[in-house]
mmCIF file of C-alpha atoms in Angstrom:
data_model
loop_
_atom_site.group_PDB
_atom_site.id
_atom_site.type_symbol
_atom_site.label_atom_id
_atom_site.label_comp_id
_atom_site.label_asym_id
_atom_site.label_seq_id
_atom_site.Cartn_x
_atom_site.Cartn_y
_atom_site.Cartn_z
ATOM 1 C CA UNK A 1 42.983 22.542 5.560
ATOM 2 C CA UNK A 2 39.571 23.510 3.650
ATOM 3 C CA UNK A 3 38.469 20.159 4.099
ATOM 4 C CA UNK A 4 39.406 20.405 8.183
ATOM 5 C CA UNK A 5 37.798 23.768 8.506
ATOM 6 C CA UNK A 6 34.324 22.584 6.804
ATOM 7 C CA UNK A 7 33.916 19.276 8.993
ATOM 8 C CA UNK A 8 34.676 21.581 12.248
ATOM 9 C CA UNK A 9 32.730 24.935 11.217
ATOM 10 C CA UNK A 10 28.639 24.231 11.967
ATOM 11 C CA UNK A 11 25.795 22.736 9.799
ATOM 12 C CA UNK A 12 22.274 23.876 10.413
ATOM 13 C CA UNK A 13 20.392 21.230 8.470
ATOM 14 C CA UNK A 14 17.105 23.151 9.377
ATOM 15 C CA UNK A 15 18.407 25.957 6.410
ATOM 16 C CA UNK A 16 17.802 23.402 3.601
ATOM 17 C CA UNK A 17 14.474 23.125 4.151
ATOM 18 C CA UNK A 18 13.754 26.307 2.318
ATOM 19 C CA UNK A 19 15.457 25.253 -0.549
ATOM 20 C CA UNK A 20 13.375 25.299 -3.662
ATOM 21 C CA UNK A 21 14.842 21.873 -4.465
ATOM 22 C CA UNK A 22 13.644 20.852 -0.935
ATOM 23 C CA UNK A 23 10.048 21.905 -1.958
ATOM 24 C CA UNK A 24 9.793 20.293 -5.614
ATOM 25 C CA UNK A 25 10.770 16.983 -4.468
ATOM 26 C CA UNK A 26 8.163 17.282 -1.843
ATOM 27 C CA UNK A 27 5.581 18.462 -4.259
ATOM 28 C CA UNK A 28 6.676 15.562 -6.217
ATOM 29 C CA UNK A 29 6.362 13.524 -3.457
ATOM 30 C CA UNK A 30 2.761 14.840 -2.715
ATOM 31 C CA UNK A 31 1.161 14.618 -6.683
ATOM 32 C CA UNK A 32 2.890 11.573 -6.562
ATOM 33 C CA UNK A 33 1.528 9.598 -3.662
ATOM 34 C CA UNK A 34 -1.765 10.906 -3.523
ATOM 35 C CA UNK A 35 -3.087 11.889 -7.511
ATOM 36 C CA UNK A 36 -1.311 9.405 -9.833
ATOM 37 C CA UNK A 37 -0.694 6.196 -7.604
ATOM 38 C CA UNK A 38 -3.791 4.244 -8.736
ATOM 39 C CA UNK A 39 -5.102 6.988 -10.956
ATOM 40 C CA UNK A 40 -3.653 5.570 -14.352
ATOM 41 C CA UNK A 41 -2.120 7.850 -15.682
ATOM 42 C CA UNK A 42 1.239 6.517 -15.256
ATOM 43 C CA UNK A 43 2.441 3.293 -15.106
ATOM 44 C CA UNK A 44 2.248 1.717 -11.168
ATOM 45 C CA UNK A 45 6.489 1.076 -12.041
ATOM 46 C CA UNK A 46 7.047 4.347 -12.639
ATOM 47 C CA UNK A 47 4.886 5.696 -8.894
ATOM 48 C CA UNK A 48 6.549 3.280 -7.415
ATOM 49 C CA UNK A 49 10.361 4.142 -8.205
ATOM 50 C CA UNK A 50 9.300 8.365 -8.108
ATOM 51 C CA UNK A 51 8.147 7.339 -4.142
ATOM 52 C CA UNK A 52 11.204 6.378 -3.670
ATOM 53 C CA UNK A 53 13.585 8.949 -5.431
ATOM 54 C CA UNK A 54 11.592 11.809 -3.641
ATOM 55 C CA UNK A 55 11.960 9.826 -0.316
ATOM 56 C CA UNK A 56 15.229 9.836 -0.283
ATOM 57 C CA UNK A 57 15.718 13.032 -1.727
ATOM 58 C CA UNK A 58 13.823 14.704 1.460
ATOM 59 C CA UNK A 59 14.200 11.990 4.539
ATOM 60 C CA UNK A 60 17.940 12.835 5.694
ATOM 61 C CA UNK A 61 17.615 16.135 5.624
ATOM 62 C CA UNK A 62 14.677 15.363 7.625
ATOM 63 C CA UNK A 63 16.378 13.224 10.065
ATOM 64 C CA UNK A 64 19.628 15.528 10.387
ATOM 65 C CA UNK A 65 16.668 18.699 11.282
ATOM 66 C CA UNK A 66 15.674 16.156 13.933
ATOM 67 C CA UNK A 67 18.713 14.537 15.566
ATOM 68 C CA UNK A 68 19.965 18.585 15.295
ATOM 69 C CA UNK A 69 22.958 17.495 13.012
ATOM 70 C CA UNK A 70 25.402 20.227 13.882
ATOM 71 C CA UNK A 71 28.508 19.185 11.637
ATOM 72 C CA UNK A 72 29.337 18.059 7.886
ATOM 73 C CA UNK A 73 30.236 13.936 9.112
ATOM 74 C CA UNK A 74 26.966 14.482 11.163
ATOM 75 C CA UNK A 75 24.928 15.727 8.336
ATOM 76 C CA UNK A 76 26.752 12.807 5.847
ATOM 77 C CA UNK A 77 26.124 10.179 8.775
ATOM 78 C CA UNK A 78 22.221 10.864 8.206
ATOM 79 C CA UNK A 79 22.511 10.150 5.075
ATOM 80 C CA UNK A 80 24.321 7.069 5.446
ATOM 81 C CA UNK A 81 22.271 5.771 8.422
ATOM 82 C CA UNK A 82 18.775 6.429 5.180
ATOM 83 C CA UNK A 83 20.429 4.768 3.173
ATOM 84 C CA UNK A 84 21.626 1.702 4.685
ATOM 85 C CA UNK A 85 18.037 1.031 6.387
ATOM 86 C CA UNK A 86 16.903 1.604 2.548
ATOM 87 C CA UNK A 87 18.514 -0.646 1.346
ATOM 88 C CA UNK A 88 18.890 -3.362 3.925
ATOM 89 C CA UNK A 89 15.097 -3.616 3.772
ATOM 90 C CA UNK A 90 15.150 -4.235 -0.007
ATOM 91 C CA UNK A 91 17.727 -6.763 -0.306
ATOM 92 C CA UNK A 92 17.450 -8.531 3.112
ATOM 93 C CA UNK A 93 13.732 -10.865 3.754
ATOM 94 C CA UNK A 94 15.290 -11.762 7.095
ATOM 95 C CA UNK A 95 15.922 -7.926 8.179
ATOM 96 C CA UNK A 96 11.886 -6.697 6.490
ATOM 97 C CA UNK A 97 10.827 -9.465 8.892
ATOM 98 C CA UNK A 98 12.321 -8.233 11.895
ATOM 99 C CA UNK A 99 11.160 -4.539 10.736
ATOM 100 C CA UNK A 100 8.047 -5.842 10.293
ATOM 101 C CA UNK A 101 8.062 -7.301 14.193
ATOM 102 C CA UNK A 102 9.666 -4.214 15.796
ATOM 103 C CA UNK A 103 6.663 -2.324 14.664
ATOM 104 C CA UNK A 104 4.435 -4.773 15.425
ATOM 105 C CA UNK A 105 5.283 -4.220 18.816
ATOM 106 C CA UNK A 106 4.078 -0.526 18.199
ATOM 107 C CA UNK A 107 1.236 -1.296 17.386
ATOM 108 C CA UNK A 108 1.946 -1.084 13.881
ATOM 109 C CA UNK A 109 1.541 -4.623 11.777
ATOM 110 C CA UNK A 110 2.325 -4.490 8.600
ATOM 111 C CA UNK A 111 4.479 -6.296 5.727
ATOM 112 C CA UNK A 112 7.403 -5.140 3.997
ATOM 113 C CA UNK A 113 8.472 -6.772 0.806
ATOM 114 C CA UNK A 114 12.485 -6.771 -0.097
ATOM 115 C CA UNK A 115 12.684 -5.575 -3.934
ATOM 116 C CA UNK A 116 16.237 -4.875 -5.107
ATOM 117 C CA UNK A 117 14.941 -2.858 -8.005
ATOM 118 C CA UNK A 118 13.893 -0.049 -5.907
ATOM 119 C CA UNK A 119 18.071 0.746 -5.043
ATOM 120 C CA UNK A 120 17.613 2.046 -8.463
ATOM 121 C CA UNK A 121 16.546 5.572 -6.759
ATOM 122 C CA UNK A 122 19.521 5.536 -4.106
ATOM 123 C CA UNK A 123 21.545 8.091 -6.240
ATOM 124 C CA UNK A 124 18.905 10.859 -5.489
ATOM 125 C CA UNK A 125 19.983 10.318 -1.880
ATOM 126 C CA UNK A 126 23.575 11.571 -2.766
ATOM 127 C CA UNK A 127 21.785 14.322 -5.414
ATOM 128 C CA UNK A 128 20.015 15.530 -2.264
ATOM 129 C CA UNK A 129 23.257 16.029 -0.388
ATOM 130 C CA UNK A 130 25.136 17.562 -2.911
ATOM 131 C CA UNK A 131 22.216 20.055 -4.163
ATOM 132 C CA UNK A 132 20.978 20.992 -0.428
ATOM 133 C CA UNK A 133 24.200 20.542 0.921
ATOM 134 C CA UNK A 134 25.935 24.523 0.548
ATOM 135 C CA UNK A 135 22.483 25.869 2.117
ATOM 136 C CA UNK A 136 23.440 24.369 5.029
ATOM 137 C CA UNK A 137 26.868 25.378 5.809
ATOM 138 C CA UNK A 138 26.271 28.359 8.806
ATOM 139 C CA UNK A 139 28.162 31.785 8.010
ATOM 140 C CA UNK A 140 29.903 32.233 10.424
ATOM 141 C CA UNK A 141 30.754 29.339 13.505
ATOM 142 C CA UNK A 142 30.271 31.475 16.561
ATOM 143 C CA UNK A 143 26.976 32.174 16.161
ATOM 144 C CA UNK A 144 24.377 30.690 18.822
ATOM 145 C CA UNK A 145 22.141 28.608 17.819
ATOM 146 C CA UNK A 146 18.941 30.226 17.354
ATOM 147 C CA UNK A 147 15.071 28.288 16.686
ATOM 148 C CA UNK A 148 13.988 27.521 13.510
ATOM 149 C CA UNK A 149 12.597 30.002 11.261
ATOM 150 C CA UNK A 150 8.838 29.857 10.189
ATOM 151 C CA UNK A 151 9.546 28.801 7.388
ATOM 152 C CA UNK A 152 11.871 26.068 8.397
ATOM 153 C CA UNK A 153 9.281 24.718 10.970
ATOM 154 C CA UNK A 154 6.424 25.388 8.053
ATOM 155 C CA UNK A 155 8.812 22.778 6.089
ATOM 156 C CA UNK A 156 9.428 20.411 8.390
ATOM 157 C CA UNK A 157 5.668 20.007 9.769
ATOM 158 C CA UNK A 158 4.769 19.314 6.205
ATOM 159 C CA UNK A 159 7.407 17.265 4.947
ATOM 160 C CA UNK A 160 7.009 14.842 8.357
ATOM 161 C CA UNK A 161 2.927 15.254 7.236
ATOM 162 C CA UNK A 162 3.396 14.003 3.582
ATOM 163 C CA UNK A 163 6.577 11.379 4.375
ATOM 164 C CA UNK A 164 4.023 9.664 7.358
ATOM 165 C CA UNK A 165 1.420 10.139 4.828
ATOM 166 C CA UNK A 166 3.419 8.262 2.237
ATOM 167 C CA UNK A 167 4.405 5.947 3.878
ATOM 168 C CA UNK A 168 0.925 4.748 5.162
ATOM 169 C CA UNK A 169 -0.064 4.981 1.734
ATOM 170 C CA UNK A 170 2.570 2.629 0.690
ATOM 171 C CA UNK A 171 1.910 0.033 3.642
ATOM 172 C CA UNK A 172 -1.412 -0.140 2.342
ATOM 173 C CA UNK A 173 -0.734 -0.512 -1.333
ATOM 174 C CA UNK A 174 1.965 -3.407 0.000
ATOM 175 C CA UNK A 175 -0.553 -4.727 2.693
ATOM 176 C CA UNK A 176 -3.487 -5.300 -0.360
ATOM 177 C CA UNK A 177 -0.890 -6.250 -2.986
ATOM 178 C CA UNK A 178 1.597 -8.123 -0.666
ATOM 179 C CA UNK A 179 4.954 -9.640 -2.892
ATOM 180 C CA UNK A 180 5.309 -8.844 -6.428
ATOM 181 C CA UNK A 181 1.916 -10.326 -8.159
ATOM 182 C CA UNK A 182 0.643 -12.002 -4.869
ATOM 183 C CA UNK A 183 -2.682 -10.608 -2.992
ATOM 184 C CA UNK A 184 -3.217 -11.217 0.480
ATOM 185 C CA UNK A 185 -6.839 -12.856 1.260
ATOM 186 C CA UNK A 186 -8.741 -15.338 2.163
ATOM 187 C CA UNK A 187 -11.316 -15.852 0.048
ATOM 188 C CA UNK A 188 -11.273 -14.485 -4.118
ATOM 189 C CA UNK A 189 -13.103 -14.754 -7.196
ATOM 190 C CA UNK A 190 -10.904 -16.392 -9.744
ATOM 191 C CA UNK A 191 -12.004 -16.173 -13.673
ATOM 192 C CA UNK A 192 -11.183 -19.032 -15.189
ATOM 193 C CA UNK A 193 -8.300 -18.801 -18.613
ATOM 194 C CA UNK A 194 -10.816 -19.845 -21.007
ATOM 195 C CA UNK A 195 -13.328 -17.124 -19.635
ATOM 196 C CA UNK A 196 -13.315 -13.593 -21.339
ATOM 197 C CA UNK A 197 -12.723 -10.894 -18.878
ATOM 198 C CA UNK A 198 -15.634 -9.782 -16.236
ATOM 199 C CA UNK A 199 -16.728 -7.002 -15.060
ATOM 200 C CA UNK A 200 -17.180 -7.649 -10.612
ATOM 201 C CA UNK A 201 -18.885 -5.514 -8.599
ATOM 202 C CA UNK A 202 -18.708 -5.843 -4.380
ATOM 203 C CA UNK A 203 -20.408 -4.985 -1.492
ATOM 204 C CA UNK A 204 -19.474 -5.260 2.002
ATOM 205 C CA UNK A 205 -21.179 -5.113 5.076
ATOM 206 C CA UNK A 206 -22.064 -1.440 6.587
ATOM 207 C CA UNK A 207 -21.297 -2.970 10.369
ATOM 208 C CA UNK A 208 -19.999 -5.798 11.951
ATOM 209 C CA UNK A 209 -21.810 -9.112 11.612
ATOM 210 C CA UNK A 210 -23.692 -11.010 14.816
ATOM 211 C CA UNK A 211 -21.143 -13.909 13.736
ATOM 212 C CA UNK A 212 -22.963 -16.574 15.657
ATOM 213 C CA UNK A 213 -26.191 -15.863 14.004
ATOM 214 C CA UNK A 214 -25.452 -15.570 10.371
ATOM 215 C CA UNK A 215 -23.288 -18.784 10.449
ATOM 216 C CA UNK A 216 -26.263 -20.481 12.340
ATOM 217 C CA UNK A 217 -28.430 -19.245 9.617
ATOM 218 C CA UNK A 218 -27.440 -17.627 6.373
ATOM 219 C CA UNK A 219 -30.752 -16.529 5.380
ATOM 220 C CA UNK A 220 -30.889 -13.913 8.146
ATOM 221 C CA UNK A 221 -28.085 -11.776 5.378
ATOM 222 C CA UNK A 222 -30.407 -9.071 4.044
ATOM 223 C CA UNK A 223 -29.614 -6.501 0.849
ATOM 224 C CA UNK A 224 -29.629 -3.777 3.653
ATOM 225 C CA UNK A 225 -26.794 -5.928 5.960
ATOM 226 C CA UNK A 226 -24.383 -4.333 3.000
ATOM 227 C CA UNK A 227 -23.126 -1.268 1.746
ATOM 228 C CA UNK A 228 -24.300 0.445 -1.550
ATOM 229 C CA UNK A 229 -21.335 1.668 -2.175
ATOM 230 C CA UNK A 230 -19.296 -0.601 -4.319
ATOM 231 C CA UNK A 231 -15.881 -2.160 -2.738
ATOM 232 C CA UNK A 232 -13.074 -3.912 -5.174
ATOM 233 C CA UNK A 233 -15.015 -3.275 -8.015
ATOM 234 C CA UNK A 234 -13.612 -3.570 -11.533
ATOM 235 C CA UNK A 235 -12.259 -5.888 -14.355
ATOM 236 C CA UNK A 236 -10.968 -9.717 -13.886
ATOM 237 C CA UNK A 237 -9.377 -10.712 -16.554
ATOM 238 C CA UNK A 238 -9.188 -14.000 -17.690
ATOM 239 C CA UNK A 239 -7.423 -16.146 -15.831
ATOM 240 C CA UNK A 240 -6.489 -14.037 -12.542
ATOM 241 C CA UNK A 241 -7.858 -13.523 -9.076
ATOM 242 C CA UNK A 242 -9.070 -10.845 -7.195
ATOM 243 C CA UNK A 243 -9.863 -10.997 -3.355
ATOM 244 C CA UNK A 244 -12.876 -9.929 -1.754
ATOM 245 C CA UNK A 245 -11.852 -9.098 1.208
ATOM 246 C CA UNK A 246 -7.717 -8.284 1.333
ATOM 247 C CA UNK A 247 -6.169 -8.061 4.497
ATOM 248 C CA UNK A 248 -5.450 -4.834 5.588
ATOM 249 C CA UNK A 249 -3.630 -5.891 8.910
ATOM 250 C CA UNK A 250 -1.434 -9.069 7.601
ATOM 251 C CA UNK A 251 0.343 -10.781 10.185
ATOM 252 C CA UNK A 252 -3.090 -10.114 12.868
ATOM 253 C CA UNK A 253 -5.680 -12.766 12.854
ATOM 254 C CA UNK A 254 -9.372 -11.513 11.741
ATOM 255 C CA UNK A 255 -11.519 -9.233 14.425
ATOM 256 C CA UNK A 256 -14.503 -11.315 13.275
ATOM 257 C CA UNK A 257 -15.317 -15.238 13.376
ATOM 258 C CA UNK A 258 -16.767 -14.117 9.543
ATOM 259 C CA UNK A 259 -17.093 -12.218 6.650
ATOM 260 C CA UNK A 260 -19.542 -11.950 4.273
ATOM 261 C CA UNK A 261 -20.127 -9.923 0.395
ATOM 262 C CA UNK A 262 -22.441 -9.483 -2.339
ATOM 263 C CA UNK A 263 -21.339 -10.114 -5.811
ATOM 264 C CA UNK A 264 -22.813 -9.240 -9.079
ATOM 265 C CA UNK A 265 -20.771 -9.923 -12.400
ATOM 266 C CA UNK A 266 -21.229 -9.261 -15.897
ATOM 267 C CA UNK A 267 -19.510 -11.090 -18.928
ATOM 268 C CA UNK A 268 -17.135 -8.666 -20.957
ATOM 269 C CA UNK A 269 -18.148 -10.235 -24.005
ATOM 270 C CA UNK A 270 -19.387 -9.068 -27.591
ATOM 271 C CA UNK A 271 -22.948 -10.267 -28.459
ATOM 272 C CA UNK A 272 -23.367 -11.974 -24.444
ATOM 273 C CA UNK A 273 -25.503 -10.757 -21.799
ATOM 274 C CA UNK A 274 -24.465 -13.553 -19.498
ATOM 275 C CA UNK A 275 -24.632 -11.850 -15.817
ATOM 276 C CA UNK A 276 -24.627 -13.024 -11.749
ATOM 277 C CA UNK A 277 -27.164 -10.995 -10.226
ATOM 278 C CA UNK A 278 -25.980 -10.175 -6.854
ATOM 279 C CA UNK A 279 -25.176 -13.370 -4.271
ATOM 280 C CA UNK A 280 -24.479 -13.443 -1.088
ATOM 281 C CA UNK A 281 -21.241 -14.972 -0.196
ATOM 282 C CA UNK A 282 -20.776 -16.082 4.105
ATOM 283 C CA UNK A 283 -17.818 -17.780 5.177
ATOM 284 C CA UNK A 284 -15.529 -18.417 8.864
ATOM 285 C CA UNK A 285 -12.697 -16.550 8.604
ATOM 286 C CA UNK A 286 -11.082 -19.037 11.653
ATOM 287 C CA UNK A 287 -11.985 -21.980 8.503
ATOM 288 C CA UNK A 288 -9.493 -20.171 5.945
ATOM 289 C CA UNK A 289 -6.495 -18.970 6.142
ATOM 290 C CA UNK A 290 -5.611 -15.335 5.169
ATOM 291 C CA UNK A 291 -2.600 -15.957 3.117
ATOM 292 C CA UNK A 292 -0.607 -14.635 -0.300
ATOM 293 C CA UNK A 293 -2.513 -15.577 -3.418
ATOM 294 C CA UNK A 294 -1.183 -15.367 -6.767
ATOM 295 C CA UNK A 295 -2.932 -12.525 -8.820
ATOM 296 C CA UNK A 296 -2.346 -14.951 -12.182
ATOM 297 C CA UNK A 297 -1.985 -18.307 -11.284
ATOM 298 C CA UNK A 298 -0.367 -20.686 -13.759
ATOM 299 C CA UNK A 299 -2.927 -22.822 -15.751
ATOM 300 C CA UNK A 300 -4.091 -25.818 -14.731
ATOM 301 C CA UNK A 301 -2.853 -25.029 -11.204
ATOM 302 C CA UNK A 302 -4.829 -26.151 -8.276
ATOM 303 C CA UNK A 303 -7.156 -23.319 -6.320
ATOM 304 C CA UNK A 304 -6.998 -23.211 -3.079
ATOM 305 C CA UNK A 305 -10.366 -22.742 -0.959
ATOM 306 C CA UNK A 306 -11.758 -19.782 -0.488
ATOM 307 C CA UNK A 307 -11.502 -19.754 -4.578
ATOM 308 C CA UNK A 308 -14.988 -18.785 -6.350
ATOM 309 C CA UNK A 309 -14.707 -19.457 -9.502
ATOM 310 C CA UNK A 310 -16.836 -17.713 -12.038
ATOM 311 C CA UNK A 311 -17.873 -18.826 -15.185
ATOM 312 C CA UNK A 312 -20.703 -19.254 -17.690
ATOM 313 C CA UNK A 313 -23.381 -22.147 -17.647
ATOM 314 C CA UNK A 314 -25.920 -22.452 -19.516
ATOM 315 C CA UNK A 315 -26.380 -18.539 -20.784
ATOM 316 C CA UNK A 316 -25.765 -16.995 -17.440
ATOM 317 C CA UNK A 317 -22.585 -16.407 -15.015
ATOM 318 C CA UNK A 318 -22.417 -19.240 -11.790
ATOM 319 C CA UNK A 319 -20.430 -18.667 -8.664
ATOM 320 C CA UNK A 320 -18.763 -21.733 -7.468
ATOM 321 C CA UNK A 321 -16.829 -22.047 -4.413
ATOM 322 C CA UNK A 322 -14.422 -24.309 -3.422
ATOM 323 C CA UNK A 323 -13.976 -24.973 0.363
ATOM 324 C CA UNK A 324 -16.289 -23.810 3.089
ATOM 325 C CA UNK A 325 -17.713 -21.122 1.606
ATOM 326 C CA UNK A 326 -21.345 -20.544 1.541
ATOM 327 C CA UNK A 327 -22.995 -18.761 -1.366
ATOM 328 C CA UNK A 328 -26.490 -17.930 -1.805
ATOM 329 C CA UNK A 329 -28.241 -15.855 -4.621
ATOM 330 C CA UNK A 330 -29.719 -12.560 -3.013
ATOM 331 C CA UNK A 331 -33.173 -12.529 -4.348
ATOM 332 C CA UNK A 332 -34.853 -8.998 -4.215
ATOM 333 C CA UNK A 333 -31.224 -7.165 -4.186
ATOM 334 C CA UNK A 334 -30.653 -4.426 -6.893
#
């Protein structure tokens, strides 16, 4: 009878979102997404998993304030409907792909990776339900409905903000990583395995290149075609790849016949001052393809073009592509 009376007497899912639980998971959510992803401080497994834990702590609740859930089943069927969507997209290639082409069709291209491991954080989807659940249960079931409270509207605009917000983030961390140890690009600098580690510093263009004249003629790239700030900068490690340009929009073909960067590099080595002033690298995008790269390739296995590989020769650090890439030093550029 208690069980009859609670599925027929009114939810308002719009009360849990003051909940102080409601709030610390989306603070969580917030430091999370935007301070310690990429900061260092904690380990890239351990952002990745709290995303997730704090999504799915917040998102039905979300989605029952929006589909006005009026009823316990209504309120559970949210939660159901997050979860399943979670967790068809992690175990299913097939169904990311078809995610991936539904929002495509928005307007929206991106790439979703399946990864089991993240199902790890579905409990917190039934912890949100049971610890926001009683705060949504309405006093009394003749009362007529009324709009949300400040509060509650305060909550949801900002919980919408930092979940879209979030979830770009994490598009873009999955569009410039792609699958688990995998980068998406075109053309990379790849340190060889019996190389020491190096430090690589990029620049990219500050506009759009006049395609058919650079390819035509290289020498028309100037220091002041890039940027001074640095793009991708950081240390390879021996062994690995890093792309120069990743894609940002996988799945969509380039907005430019080319693409161009300077590189400089410095040998991470005691007692060497082996170094690659800054060179100009040019290539046609339309000439090579934008695809997944391994991050650490196995040794001895074949690059791919669009690989530069860098290594020392003679006292000093050479750039050497392989495939259509042309590379120039940039004499003059500091």
């Amino acid at each position: 009878m208690h069980e009859a009376r609670d599925d027929e007497a009114p939810w308002r899912p719009a009360r849990g979102l003051a909940h102080p639980a409601w709030w610390i998971a989306l603070a969580v959510l917030a430091v999370n997404d935007h301070v310690l992803k990429g900061s260092g401080l904690v380990p890239g497994v351990v952002t990745g998993k709290l995303s997730d834990a704090a999504g799915l702590f917040l998102a039905p609740l979300l989605l029952a304030t929006l589909v006005r859930a009026r009823g316990r089943r209504a309120v559970i069927g949210c939660h159901v409907a997050v979860a399943v969507v979670f967790a068809a997209l992690e175990l299913s290639e097939g169904l990311a792909a078809a995610w991936d082409a539904a929002l495509v069709a928005l307007g929206l291209p991106f790439q979703t990776w399946a990864d089991p491991t993240d199902l790890l954080a579905l409990p917190f989807l039934a912890l949100g339900y049971r610890v926001l659940g009683p705060s949504m249960r309405e006093v009394r079931s003749d009362k007529p409905r009324r709009a949300l409270r400040p509060i509650e509207l305060v909550a949801a605009a900002v919980g919408l903000v930092f979940c879209m917000a979030t979830s770009v983030a994490r598009l873009h961390q999955v569009r410039l990583t792609g699958p688990r140890g995998m980068v998406l690009a075109d053309v990379f600098v790849h340190v060889p395995s019996e190389e020491p580690e190096m430090h690589v510093m990029i620049r990219r263009p500050k506009a759009a290149l006049d395609c058919d004249a650079v390819l035509a003629d290289p020498s028309l790239l100037r220091p002041e075609t890039f940027d001074e700030k640095l793009t991708g900068s950081g240390v390879v490690f021996a062994g690995e790849n890093q792309a120069i340009a990743p894609s940002e929009r996988w799945g969509v073909e380039p907005e430019q016949r080319c693409n161009a960067a300077m590189i400089r590099a410095e040998k991470s080595a005691v007692f060497s001052s082996a170094e690659l002033s800054w060179t100009y690298v040019l290539w046609e995008t339309g000439k090579i393809a934008m695809r997944p790269i391994p991050e650490r390739p196995e040794k001895g296995e074949a690059l791919p073009d669009g690989a530069l590989v860098l290594r020392e020769s003679k006292g000093a650090l050479e750039l050497r592509p392989q495939g259509p890439v042309w590379v120039q030093r940039a004499d003059g550029a500091r």
